[in-house]
Coordinates of C-alpha atoms and ligand atoms in Angstrom, one line a residue:
M294 CA 15.7 -14.4 10.7
E295 CA 15.8 -13.4 14.3
D296 CA 13.4 -15.3 16.7
I297 CA 10.1 -13.8 17.8
S298 CA 9.8 -13.7 21.6
S299 CA 6.8 -15.0 23.1
F300 CA 3.9 -12.9 22.6
D301 CA 0.2 -12.0 23.0
L302 CA -1.2 -10.3 19.9
V303 CA -4.7 -8.7 20.6
L304 CA -6.7 -8.3 17.4
F305 CA -9.4 -5.6 17.8
G306 CA -11.9 -6.0 15.0
G307 CA -11.0 -9.6 15.3
S308 CA -13.9 -10.9 13.4
G309 CA -13.9 -8.1 10.8
D310 CA -13.1 -8.4 7.1
L311 CA -9.4 -7.5 7.3
A312 CA -8.7 -10.0 10.1
M313 CA -10.5 -12.9 8.4
R314 CA -9.2 -12.1 4.9
K315 CA -5.6 -11.2 5.5
L316 CA -4.4 -11.0 9.2
L317 CA -5.5 -14.7 10.4
P318 CA -4.4 -16.3 7.1
A319 CA -1.0 -14.4 7.4
L320 CA -0.5 -15.8 11.0
Y321 CA -1.4 -19.2 10.0
N322 CA 1.2 -19.1 7.3
R323 CA 3.8 -18.0 9.8
H324 CA 2.7 -20.7 12.1
R325 CA 3.0 -23.3 9.5
N326 CA 6.5 -22.0 8.7
N327 CA 7.3 -22.6 12.4
D328 CA 8.1 -18.7 12.8
L329 CA 5.9 -18.2 15.9
P330 CA 7.0 -19.3 19.4
E331 CA 5.0 -22.0 20.9
Q332 CA 3.5 -19.6 23.7
G333 CA 2.4 -16.9 21.3
R334 CA -1.2 -16.1 21.7
I335 CA -3.6 -14.5 19.3
I336 CA -6.6 -13.0 21.3
A337 CA -9.2 -11.6 19.0
V338 CA -11.8 -9.3 20.4
A339 CA -14.9 -7.8 18.7
R340 CA -18.5 -6.8 19.6
Q341 CA -20.2 -10.0 18.8
Q342 CA -21.1 -12.4 21.5
M343 CA -19.5 -15.8 20.3
E344 CA -17.9 -18.8 22.0
R345 CA -14.3 -19.6 21.1
E346 CA -15.3 -22.7 19.3
E347 CA -17.7 -20.6 17.0
Y348 CA -14.7 -18.1 16.3
I349 CA -12.3 -20.9 15.6
T350 CA -14.9 -22.2 12.9
L351 CA -15.2 -18.9 11.3
V352 CA -11.4 -18.6 11.2
R353 CA -11.2 -22.1 9.8
E354 CA -13.6 -21.2 6.9
H355 CA -11.9 -18.1 6.0
C356 CA -8.2 -19.8 6.2
Q357 CA -9.6 -22.6 4.0
R358 CA -11.1 -19.9 1.4
Y359 CA -8.1 -17.7 1.3
L360 CA -5.3 -20.1 1.5
K361 CA -6.6 -22.7 -0.6
A362 CA -3.7 -25.4 -1.3
R363 CA -1.7 -24.0 1.6
Y364 CA -4.6 -24.9 4.1
N365 CA -4.0 -28.1 6.1
E366 CA -6.6 -29.5 8.7
E367 CA -3.7 -30.6 11.0
T368 CA -1.6 -27.5 10.8
F369 CA -4.9 -25.5 11.5
A370 CA -5.7 -27.5 14.6
S371 CA -2.5 -26.7 16.1
F372 CA -2.6 -23.1 15.1
A373 CA -6.1 -23.0 16.6
H374 CA -4.6 -23.6 20.1
R375 CA -3.2 -20.1 19.9
L376 CA -6.7 -18.6 19.4
Q377 CA -8.9 -17.0 22.0
Y378 CA -11.9 -15.0 21.6
L379 CA -13.2 -12.2 23.9
P380 CA -16.4 -10.2 23.2
L381 CA -15.6 -6.5 23.8
D382 CA -17.5 -3.3 23.6
A383 CA -14.8 -0.6 22.8
N384 CA -16.2 1.7 25.3
S385 CA -16.8 -0.7 28.1
P386 CA -14.2 -0.5 31.0
A387 CA -15.7 -3.9 32.5
D388 CA -14.7 -5.4 29.2
Y389 CA -11.1 -4.1 29.3
A390 CA -10.8 -5.5 32.9
K391 CA -11.5 -9.0 31.5
L392 CA -9.0 -8.4 28.8
K393 CA -6.4 -7.3 31.5
Q394 CA -7.1 -10.3 33.3
L395 CA -6.7 -12.7 30.1
L396 CA -3.3 -10.9 29.3
E397 CA -2.2 -11.2 33.2
D398 CA -2.8 -14.9 33.1
N399 CA 0.5 -14.9 31.0
P400 CA 2.8 -12.2 32.0
G401 CA 6.1 -11.2 30.7
K402 CA 5.3 -11.5 27.0
E403 CA 5.6 -9.1 24.1
R404 CA 2.3 -7.4 23.9
A405 CA 0.7 -6.0 20.6
F406 CA -2.5 -4.4 20.1
F407 CA -3.5 -4.5 16.3
L408 CA -6.5 -2.0 15.9
S409 CA -8.2 -3.1 12.9
T410 CA -11.3 -1.2 13.4
S411 CA -12.7 2.2 12.2
S412 CA -10.2 4.8 13.1
E413 CA -13.0 6.7 14.9
L414 CA -12.5 4.0 17.7
F415 CA -8.8 4.3 18.2
S416 CA -9.0 7.2 20.6
A417 CA -11.4 5.2 23.0
I418 CA -9.5 1.9 22.7
C419 CA -6.2 3.5 23.5
T420 CA -7.6 5.4 26.3
Q421 CA -9.3 2.4 27.8
L422 CA -5.9 0.4 27.4
A423 CA -4.1 2.9 29.4
A424 CA -6.7 3.2 32.1
Q425 CA -6.1 -0.6 32.7
G426 CA -2.3 -0.1 32.6
L427 CA -2.0 -2.1 29.5
A428 CA -0.2 0.6 27.4
G429 CA 3.1 0.5 29.3
N430 CA 6.6 0.4 27.9
G431 CA 6.6 -3.1 26.5
A432 CA 3.2 -2.6 24.6
R433 CA 3.0 -1.9 20.9
V434 CA 0.0 -0.5 19.1
V435 CA -0.7 -1.1 15.2
L436 CA -2.8 1.2 13.4
E437 CA -4.6 0.1 10.1
K438 CA -5.2 2.8 7.4
P439 CA -7.1 5.2 6.8
L440 CA -6.0 7.3 9.6
G441 CA -8.6 10.1 9.4
H442 CA -9.9 11.7 6.0
D443 CA -7.8 14.8 6.2
L444 CA -5.0 16.4 8.0
K445 CA -7.3 17.7 10.8
S446 CA -8.9 14.4 11.4
S447 CA -5.8 12.5 11.1
K448 CA -4.1 14.7 13.7
K449 CA -6.9 14.3 16.0
I450 CA -6.5 10.5 15.9
N451 CA -2.8 10.7 16.2
D452 CA -2.9 13.1 19.1
A453 CA -5.3 10.7 21.1
V454 CA -3.0 7.7 20.4
T455 CA 0.0 9.7 21.3
R456 CA -1.2 10.7 24.6
V457 CA -1.1 6.9 25.4
F458 CA 1.8 5.3 23.3
G459 CA 5.0 6.7 22.5
E460 CA 6.3 7.1 18.9
A461 CA 8.5 4.1 19.0
Q462 CA 5.5 2.0 20.2
I463 CA 3.2 2.9 17.2
F464 CA 3.2 0.8 14.1
R465 CA 1.3 2.5 11.3
I466 CA 0.5 0.3 8.5
D467 CA 0.7 1.0 4.8
H468 CA 0.5 -2.7 3.5
Y469 CA 2.4 -1.8 0.4
L470 CA 5.5 -1.4 2.3
G471 CA 5.3 -5.1 3.5
K472 CA 5.2 -6.3 -0.1
E473 CA 8.3 -8.0 -1.2
P474 CA 8.6 -6.4 -4.6
V475 CA 8.4 -3.0 -2.7
Q476 CA 11.3 -3.9 -0.5
N477 CA 13.1 -5.1 -3.5
L478 CA 12.9 -1.5 -4.8
M479 CA 15.5 -0.7 -2.0
A480 CA 17.7 -3.8 -3.3
L481 CA 17.5 -2.3 -6.8
R482 CA 18.4 1.2 -6.0
F483 CA 20.7 0.7 -3.0
G484 CA 22.2 -2.8 -3.9
N485 CA 23.5 -1.8 -7.3
A486 CA 25.6 1.0 -8.4
L487 CA 24.7 0.7 -12.1
F488 CA 21.5 2.9 -11.9
E489 CA 22.4 5.6 -9.4
P490 CA 24.4 7.9 -11.5
M491 CA 21.3 8.1 -13.8
W492 CA 18.8 8.4 -11.2
E493 CA 18.2 12.3 -11.6
R494 CA 17.2 15.1 -13.8
T495 CA 19.9 14.9 -16.3
W496 CA 19.0 11.4 -17.4
V497 CA 15.3 10.9 -16.3
R498 CA 12.6 12.4 -18.4
D499 CA 9.8 11.5 -16.4
V500 CA 8.6 8.9 -13.9
Q501 CA 5.0 7.2 -14.0
I502 CA 3.6 5.1 -11.0
T503 CA 0.6 3.2 -11.6
I504 CA -1.5 1.0 -9.1
A505 CA -4.6 -0.3 -11.4
E506 CA -7.0 -2.7 -10.1
D507 CA -9.5 -4.7 -12.0
V508 CA -12.0 -5.3 -9.2
G509 CA -14.6 -2.7 -8.3
I510 CA -15.5 -1.5 -4.7
E511 CA -16.3 -5.2 -3.4
R512 CA -19.1 -4.7 -1.1
R513 CA -17.4 -1.8 0.6
A514 CA -19.5 0.8 -0.8
D515 CA -20.2 2.8 2.5
F516 CA -16.6 3.1 3.2
Y517 CA -15.4 3.7 -0.4
D518 CA -18.1 6.2 -1.1
R519 CA -16.8 8.4 1.7
T520 CA -13.3 7.8 0.8
G521 CA -12.5 7.8 -3.0
A522 CA -9.3 6.9 -4.9
L523 CA -7.2 9.8 -3.7
R524 CA -7.6 9.0 0.0
D525 CA -7.8 5.3 -0.3
V526 CA -4.8 4.7 -2.4
L527 CA -2.8 7.8 -3.6
Q528 CA -2.4 9.4 -0.4
N529 CA -0.7 6.3 1.1
H530 CA 0.4 3.5 -1.2
L531 CA 1.2 5.7 -4.3
L532 CA 3.0 8.4 -2.2
Q533 CA 5.1 5.5 -0.4
L534 CA 6.2 4.0 -3.8
L535 CA 7.2 7.6 -4.9
C536 CA 9.3 8.1 -1.8
I537 CA 11.2 4.8 -2.2
I538 CA 11.7 5.6 -5.8
A539 CA 12.9 9.2 -5.4
M540 CA 14.5 9.5 -1.8
E541 CA 18.3 10.0 -1.3
P542 CA 20.2 6.8 -0.1
P543 CA 19.7 6.6 3.7
S544 CA 22.7 6.0 5.7
S545 CA 21.3 2.6 6.9
I546 CA 18.1 0.4 6.9
D547 CA 17.5 1.6 10.4
A548 CA 13.8 2.9 10.9
D549 CA 14.6 6.7 11.3
A550 CA 17.3 6.6 8.6
V551 CA 14.8 5.5 6.0
R552 CA 11.9 7.5 7.2
D553 CA 13.9 10.7 7.5
E554 CA 14.6 10.3 3.7
K555 CA 11.1 9.4 2.9
L556 CA 9.7 12.4 4.8
K557 CA 12.0 14.9 2.9
V558 CA 10.5 13.8 -0.7
V559 CA 7.1 14.3 0.6
R560 CA 7.9 17.8 2.1
A561 CA 9.6 18.5 -1.4
L562 CA 6.5 17.8 -3.5
A563 CA 5.3 20.7 -5.5
P564 CA 2.2 21.9 -3.7
F565 CA -1.0 22.5 -5.3
E566 CA -1.2 26.4 -5.3
S567 CA -4.9 26.9 -6.2
P568 CA -8.1 25.3 -7.4
A569 CA -6.7 26.3 -10.9
D570 CA -3.7 24.4 -10.5
V571 CA -5.7 21.3 -9.2
A572 CA -7.8 21.5 -12.2
A573 CA -4.8 21.6 -14.5
R574 CA -2.8 18.8 -12.8
T575 CA -5.3 16.3 -11.6
V576 CA -7.9 14.0 -13.4
R577 CA -10.7 12.5 -11.4
G578 CA -12.8 9.6 -12.9
Q579 CA -15.5 7.3 -12.1
Y580 CA -16.4 3.9 -13.8
R581 CA -19.3 3.3 -15.9
A582 CA -20.7 -0.1 -16.9
G583 CA -18.1 -2.1 -19.0
A584 CA -16.5 -5.4 -19.3
V585 CA -13.4 -6.8 -17.3
A586 CA -11.8 -9.9 -18.7
G587 CA -14.7 -10.3 -21.0
Q588 CA -17.3 -10.3 -18.1
P589 CA -20.0 -7.5 -18.1
V590 CA -19.6 -5.4 -14.9
P591 CA -21.7 -2.7 -13.5
G592 CA -20.9 1.0 -13.3
Y593 CA -20.0 2.5 -9.8
L594 CA -23.4 4.2 -9.6
E595 CA -25.1 0.8 -10.0
E596 CA -23.0 -0.9 -7.4
S597 CA -25.2 -1.8 -4.5
G598 CA -25.1 0.7 -1.4
V599 CA -23.6 3.6 -3.7
P600 CA -25.7 6.9 -3.7
E601 CA -27.6 7.6 -6.9
H602 CA -25.7 10.7 -7.7
S603 CA -22.4 10.0 -6.0
G604 CA -19.6 12.2 -7.2
T605 CA -16.9 10.1 -5.5
E606 CA -13.9 9.3 -7.7
T607 CA -12.8 5.7 -8.4
F608 CA -9.8 6.9 -10.4
V609 CA -7.3 9.6 -10.0
A610 CA -4.3 10.6 -12.0
L611 CA -1.9 13.6 -11.2
K612 CA 1.1 15.4 -12.1
T613 CA 3.7 16.6 -9.6
W614 CA 7.3 17.5 -9.3
I615 CA 10.0 17.0 -6.5
N616 CA 11.4 20.4 -5.9
N617 CA 15.2 19.5 -5.0
W618 CA 18.4 19.2 -6.9
R619 CA 18.1 15.7 -7.8
W620 CA 14.6 15.8 -9.6
S621 CA 14.1 19.7 -10.4
G622 CA 11.7 19.7 -13.4
V623 CA 11.2 15.9 -13.9
P624 CA 7.5 15.3 -14.0
F625 CA 6.1 12.3 -11.7
Y626 CA 2.8 11.1 -12.8
L627 CA 0.7 9.1 -10.3
R628 CA -2.5 7.1 -11.2
T629 CA -4.7 4.6 -9.5
G630 CA -8.2 3.2 -10.3
K631 CA -10.7 0.5 -9.7
R632 CA -12.2 -1.5 -12.6
M633 CA -9.4 -0.9 -14.9
Q634 CA -8.2 -3.0 -17.6
Q635 CA -5.9 -5.1 -15.5
R636 CA -4.5 -5.6 -12.0
L637 CA -1.0 -4.0 -12.2
A638 CA 1.2 -2.0 -10.0
E639 CA 4.3 -0.6 -11.6
I640 CA 6.8 2.1 -11.8
V641 CA 8.1 3.4 -15.0
I642 CA 11.3 5.4 -15.4
N643 CA 11.5 7.1 -18.9
F644 CA 15.1 8.2 -19.8
H645 CA 15.9 11.2 -22.1
N646 CA 16.3 10.3 -25.8
I647 CA 19.7 10.5 -27.5
P648 CA 20.9 14.0 -28.2
H649 CA 21.6 13.5 -31.8
S650 CA 20.7 10.5 -34.2
I651 CA 23.4 9.3 -36.7
F652 CA 20.7 7.1 -38.2
P653 CA 19.2 7.6 -41.7
Q654 CA 16.0 9.6 -41.5
G655 CA 12.9 7.3 -41.2
S656 CA 14.9 4.5 -39.9
S657 CA 12.1 4.4 -37.2
P658 CA 11.8 6.9 -34.5
L659 CA 14.3 6.5 -31.8
Q660 CA 12.8 6.1 -28.2
G661 CA 14.5 6.9 -25.0
N662 CA 15.4 4.0 -22.7
R663 CA 12.8 2.9 -20.2
L664 CA 13.1 0.9 -17.1
V665 CA 9.8 -0.8 -16.1
I666 CA 9.6 -2.0 -12.5
E667 CA 6.8 -4.4 -12.4
L668 CA 5.5 -4.9 -8.8
Q669 CA 2.2 -6.9 -9.3
P670 CA 0.8 -9.1 -10.4
E671 CA 4.2 -10.6 -11.3
E672 CA 7.5 -9.2 -10.1
G673 CA 10.0 -8.2 -12.8
L674 CA 12.1 -5.7 -14.5
K675 CA 12.1 -4.7 -18.1
L676 CA 14.8 -2.6 -19.5
Y677 CA 14.0 -1.2 -23.1
L678 CA 16.8 -0.6 -25.4
M679 CA 17.0 0.3 -29.2
A680 CA 18.2 -2.6 -31.4
K681 CA 18.8 -3.0 -35.2
R682 CA 16.4 -5.1 -37.0
P683 CA 18.0 -7.9 -39.0
G684 CA 18.2 -7.2 -42.7
D685 CA 20.2 -4.8 -45.0
K686 CA 18.5 -1.6 -44.0
L687 CA 19.5 0.1 -40.9
T688 CA 16.2 0.2 -39.0
L689 CA 16.0 0.2 -35.3
K690 CA 13.3 -1.1 -33.0
P691 CA 12.8 -1.1 -29.1
V692 CA 13.5 -4.4 -27.5
Y693 CA 13.9 -5.4 -23.7
L694 CA 15.8 -7.2 -21.3
N695 CA 13.4 -9.2 -19.2
L696 CA 14.0 -10.2 -15.7
D697 CA 11.3 -12.3 -13.9
F698 CA 12.1 -12.6 -10.4
S699 CA 10.4 -15.9 -10.0
D700 CA 13.0 -17.5 -12.2
H701 CA 15.6 -16.7 -9.7
F702 CA 13.5 -16.9 -6.4
P703 CA 11.1 -19.9 -6.7
E704 CA 10.2 -20.0 -3.2
E705 CA 6.8 -18.8 -2.4
P706 CA 6.9 -14.9 -1.5
M707 CA 5.7 -13.8 1.9
D708 CA 2.3 -12.0 1.9
A709 CA 2.6 -8.1 2.8
Y710 CA 0.8 -8.8 6.2
E711 CA 2.9 -11.9 7.2
R712 CA 6.0 -9.6 7.0
L713 CA 4.5 -6.6 8.7
L714 CA 2.9 -8.8 11.5
T715 CA 6.3 -10.5 12.2
D716 CA 8.0 -6.9 12.2
V717 CA 5.4 -5.7 14.8
L718 CA 6.3 -8.9 16.9
R719 CA 9.9 -8.3 16.6
G720 CA 9.5 -4.5 17.2
R721 CA 11.1 -3.4 13.9
L722 CA 9.7 0.0 12.5
T723 CA 11.5 0.4 9.3
L724 CA 8.3 -0.8 7.3
F725 CA 5.8 1.5 9.2
M726 CA 5.0 5.1 8.8
R727 CA 6.2 7.7 11.4
R728 CA 3.7 10.3 12.4
D729 CA 5.5 13.3 10.5
E730 CA 5.3 11.3 7.2
L731 CA 1.7 11.0 7.5
D732 CA 0.9 14.5 8.5
A733 CA 3.2 15.7 5.5
A734 CA 1.1 13.3 3.1
W735 CA -2.0 14.7 4.2
A736 CA -0.8 18.2 4.2
W737 CA 0.1 17.8 0.6
C738 CA -3.3 15.9 -0.4
D739 CA -5.6 18.5 1.6
P740 CA -5.4 21.2 -1.0
I741 CA -6.3 18.7 -3.9
L742 CA -9.5 17.7 -2.1
Q743 CA -10.2 21.3 -1.3
G744 CA -9.4 22.4 -5.0
W745 CA -12.0 19.8 -6.2
E746 CA -14.5 21.0 -3.8
A747 CA -14.0 24.6 -4.9
I748 CA -14.5 24.2 -8.5
G749 CA -17.2 21.5 -8.1
D750 CA -15.2 19.0 -10.0
K751 CA -17.3 16.1 -11.2
P752 CA -15.5 12.8 -12.0
K753 CA -15.1 12.1 -15.6
P754 CA -16.7 8.8 -16.8
Y755 CA -14.6 5.9 -18.0
A756 CA -15.8 2.4 -19.0
A757 CA -15.0 -0.3 -16.7
G758 CA -12.1 -2.4 -18.2
T759 CA -10.2 0.5 -19.7
W760 CA -7.3 2.6 -18.5
G761 CA -9.5 5.5 -17.2
P762 CA -10.7 8.7 -18.7
A763 CA -9.3 10.0 -21.8
A764 CA -8.2 13.2 -19.9
A765 CA -5.7 11.1 -18.1
S766 CA -3.9 10.4 -21.3
A767 CA -4.2 14.1 -22.2
L768 CA -2.4 14.9 -18.9
V769 CA 0.8 13.2 -19.9
A770 CA 0.5 13.9 -23.7
K771 CA 0.6 17.6 -22.9
D772 CA 4.2 16.9 -22.0
G773 CA 4.8 14.8 -25.1
S774 CA 4.6 11.6 -23.0
V775 CA 2.3 8.4 -22.9
W776 CA 1.3 6.0 -20.1
H777 CA 3.6 3.0 -20.5
E778 CA 0.7 0.5 -21.5
E779 CA -0.5 2.6 -24.3
S780 CA 2.8 2.8 -26.4
Ligands
LIG1066 C1 -6.2 -0.9 0.2 C2 -7.4 -0.2 -0.2 O1 -5.5 -0.2 1.1 O2 -5.4 -1.5 -0.9 C3 -8.2 -1.1 -1.4 O3 -8.2 0.2 0.8 C4 -7.3 -1.7 -2.4 O4 -9.2 -0.3 -2.1 C5 -6.2 -2.4 -1.8 O5 -8.1 -2.7 -3.0 C6 -5.0 -2.8 -2.9 O6 -4.0 -3.6 -2.3 P1 -3.5 -4.7 -3.2 O7 -2.5 -5.3 -2.2 O8 -4.4 -5.6 -3.5 O9 -2.8 -4.0 -4.4

C-alpha cells in the first residue's frame, strides 16, 4: 500500500461516542500495524475542558474496551505520543486561533479535519477554519453522516461546506463503503466474467438487500427518535449497496468513474409518485418487547428517552425498480431494522426458474437458482442449485455451494474506519460520497417521508427478535417471492 505522508488529523467531537468507539481504536490499529508515519499527529478537539493526560486516559479505557485482545499497553504508550487535546468551542474565533497556532508549530503536513459532531455545527466549523486560513488547498474535510434530515437541510449544510472547501477536498463518509465485504462486491462483479452476462433482467427475477441488527437504539434515543430507520440506514447504507450491485461497470476504479455510475443508479430509481404509491410500496415498523438471543428486551416505546407516543420507525422495507435497460421490471426489495432476529447484512440475487421442467410431476418443486452474498457477520457466498436426491426416485432438492472468505483470507480484516481514515490521509476519494450522489439519494427519499406524513402512517408493531412486521412478508409475497431467511 502506498505510504501515508506526515499528517495532522484534527478530530472535532474528539471526546464523543464515534471518536472513542470507532475512530481512535481504528487509528490505534493502523499505528500498531506501522501504517502511520512517525510524525503523524492526532489533535482531538471538543468542548470539555480537559488536560491532555485526562484525555489520554479516556482514550486508553476505550481502546482497551473495544480492541480487547488487540490492545497492548506498550503499543498504546507509543500511540499516545501522537495525541493532543485542545478544548474548543465551535463558535469561538479565539479557540480556532489556538488551533491554528498548534497546527503551525508543525507546518508542511497533510491536514485533515474530521467533523464527528452534529451536522448542525458543520457550517460554523468550516467558516471558522476558513477565517483562520486553515481551509486552503492542502486541507481535507471529512463529514460524518447523517448530513441533514431531508434534501433541503442537506443542501444547506453542503452549501455552507462548499463555500469553504472544494469538492475534491470533501470526504463524505458512509462507513459501509469502507467495509471489506462491500469492496469485495466490486471484485465479485468486475473481477469475474462469470456472472456479468446473467446480471440483468433476462436472468434475474428479483434482488433483496437486507441490513438487520439485533441491537436496539443503544442510548441514542434522542438522535434515533428524530431520525428513524429510513434516514439512518436506508437513505445511505442500503442505497450504497444497491448502487454497487446494480451499477454499470465503471471504466476504472477512479473516484469519479465509480461515483458517476453509482449516481446513474440512484437517478434511475422508480420515484414514489403519490402517498398511495408510498403506502403500497413501503412498510414501516416499530419493535415491541420481545426476546433477542433468548434474552427479554424492552419495546421501542419503553426505551429510556423515547417519547411515550413516538411514531418513529425502527424498521422499513420497500420495493423499487431501476428504470434502465439492464434492470427494467426487476423488483429490488430493501429492508432494515433494529431488534431483529439476528445481525445480518446480505444481498440475495434470485434468478428466474427454468422455463420447462422435464422431471416427473411431484418430484419436489423446482426453485430458481439463488446467489446469496453475505456481508456480515461472516463474509461468504452461497450459490443455490438444484440437485438429485440419492435413491431410485428422481426427486430434486436445493443445495448450495458455500464459499467462506475467511478460509482463504485468514488475516484479520480491516475495520471500515481504518480503511476510510487511511484513505482520507492518502487523499483517495473513491470510497466517499460525492455531493450529487447525496442530493439524488435525498431527492428519492423525500417523497417517502412526505407520503408517510400525508397518510398519517403509523409504524406497524413487530416483536423484538423477529424479522419485522408481517406486512413486510406480504410486500414480497404479492410478487410471489419470500425473503431469503424465511424459505
Ligand atoms: C450507523 C447507524 O450508520 O450504522 C446505526 O447510525 C447502525 O444506527 C450502524 O447501528 C450499523 O453499522 P454496522 O457497521 O454495525 O452494520
